[in-house]
Phi, psi and omega in degrees: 000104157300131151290202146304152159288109148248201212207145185236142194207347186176142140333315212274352195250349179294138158297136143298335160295315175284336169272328181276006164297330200280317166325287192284343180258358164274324162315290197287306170295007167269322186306317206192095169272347197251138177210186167201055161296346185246328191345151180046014149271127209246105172260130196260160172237095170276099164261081190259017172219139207269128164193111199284322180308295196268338161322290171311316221278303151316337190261325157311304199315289171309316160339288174336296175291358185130304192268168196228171223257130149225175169124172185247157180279335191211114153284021158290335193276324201288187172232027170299311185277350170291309172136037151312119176276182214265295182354279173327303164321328222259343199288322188323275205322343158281350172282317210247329183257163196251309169202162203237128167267111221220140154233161183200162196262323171282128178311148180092304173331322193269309161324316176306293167332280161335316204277310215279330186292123179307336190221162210279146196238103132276123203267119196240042152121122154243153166038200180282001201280304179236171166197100150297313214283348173293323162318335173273322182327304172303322180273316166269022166282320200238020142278347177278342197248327189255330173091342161189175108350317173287112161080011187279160175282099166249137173223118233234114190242154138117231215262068189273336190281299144327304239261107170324314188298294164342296191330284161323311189281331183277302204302338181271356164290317172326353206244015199219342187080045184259159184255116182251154176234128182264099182241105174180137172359129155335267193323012192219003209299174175285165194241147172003293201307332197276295202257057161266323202279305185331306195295313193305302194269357184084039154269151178251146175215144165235173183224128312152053170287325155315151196228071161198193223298322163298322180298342208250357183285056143221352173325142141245357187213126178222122195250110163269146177217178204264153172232118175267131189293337167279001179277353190278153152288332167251139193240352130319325159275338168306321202289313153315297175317291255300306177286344163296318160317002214234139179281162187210164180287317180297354156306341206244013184301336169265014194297145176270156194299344178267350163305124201249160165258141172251138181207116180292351134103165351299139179293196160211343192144359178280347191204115206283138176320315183288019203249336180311337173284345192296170179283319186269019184284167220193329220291333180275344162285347199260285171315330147320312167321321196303322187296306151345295205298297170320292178323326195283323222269280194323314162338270173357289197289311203285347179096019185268152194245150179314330162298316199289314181315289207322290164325352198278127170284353196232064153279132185261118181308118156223000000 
């Protein structure tokens, strides 16, 4: 039974029964990662904003399955600067690919991009605005690690104001009953709108500026993100912040034995080298997930259904 064809665009609109679906099938490409379930099939990677980490991460993902890659990394390269409008590209790039994976720097983009595309569009970040798929990474980072979804302590340290991923992660969180605690600079706070969206769905949330050891004992997920210096307008306040944010192992001495650190990575300095030996540190198993996670997502879009994975015959042994 083939599924649907879709377009993956935003977190916020997934059901709950379809993530834990992205879950049991990021689970089965964990199992087995390498196939050729995808053969003869073409995934474009449209980067008009350079991001090398999820860029690698997608290409793997296809490699894995079969299929093979075109697109570009840096739009400097496109023909986006002769002043090719994104419609176009995006119409091109739909004659030759089965699906296009696109970050673009402007909010809004990957929806445009959707309404417009002949094939299912994954938005692999705009603007400030989505990442579903780190978000699934993230949800099946901290079912692996928690054993569920339900009822968990998250606690969202750093660039709560910016950083797409918190966002994301809250809003797909709504289907679980999690208690979240919000830590982080004023100038960086969770913004107005998230926690309306909180009120709106019966989420608890508490807020936080202190950063230590106590406030962080009652965690079961402690999500770190980089607090970027350009977000500050004062940079005498930036200098104050910087080290309060920043984890340290000794920090983690009241910690619960189930508490993972999570982080979407790349780091800066939030998270002290020495905390990478600890048991609860999580993040590069955590970026790993992502691969898992991607493969459920291309599958997904393309209409391949969790039986036919279950079913796949063209797994590679290695």
């Amino acid at each position: 039974m083939h599924g649907m064809k879709h377009s993956l665009v935003t977190i916020a609109n997934l059901e709950k029964e379809k993530i834990e679906y992205l879950i049991e099938m990021a689970q089965e490409f964990e199992k087995h990662p390498n196939r050729k379930i995808l053969e003869g099939r073409v995934v474009a990677t449209l980067f008009f904003e350079p991001s090398t980490r999820t860029r690698l991460s997608f290409e793997t993902a296809a490699n894995r399955l079969g299929a093979r890659v075109i697109g570009f990394t840096d739009p400097k390269v496109t023909s986006s600067t002769k002043g090719e409008t994104l419609k176009d590209t995006i119409m091109m790039v739909g004659n030759y690919a089965d699906v296009i994976v696109m970050r673009h720097y402007l909010e809004g983009a990957a929806l445009y991009a959707a309404e417009v595309s002949p094939v299912p569009v994954i938005n692999a970040g705009d603007g400030a605005n989505q990442h579903p798929t780190q978000t699934m990474l993230d949800l099946y980072s901290i079912y692996k690690t928690q054993g569920t979804l339900e009822n968990l302590n998250i606690y969202l340290v750093g660039d709560l104001k910016y950083g797409r991923t918190v966002h994301s992660l809250l809003m797909a969180m709504r289907h679980f009953n999690p208690t979240f605690h919000f830590i982080a600079p004023r100038e960086l706070a969770m913004p107005e709108e998230y926690k309306l969206y909180c009120r709106e769905h019966n989420i608890r949330y508490e807020e936080h500026e202190d950063f230590n050891e106590e406030v962080i004992s009652h965690a079961d997920i402690l999500y770190m993100t980089r607090v970027q210096r350009e977000r500050f307008t004062d940079l005498m306040e930036y200098e104050r912040v910087k080290d309060v944010y920043v984890l340290r192992a000794a920090m983690l001495a009241g910690a619960r034995p189930n508490m993972r650190i999570l982080h979407p990575l790349p780091r800066v300095g939030e998270i002290a080298y020495d905390v990478d030996d600890d048991p609860h540190a999580y993040y590069f198993e955590q970026a790993k997930n992502g691969l898992f996670a991607r493969e459920a997502i291309i599958c997904d879009v393309l209409g391949i259904t969790l039986d036919e994975v279950r079913g796949d015959r063209t797994i590679i042994h290695v």
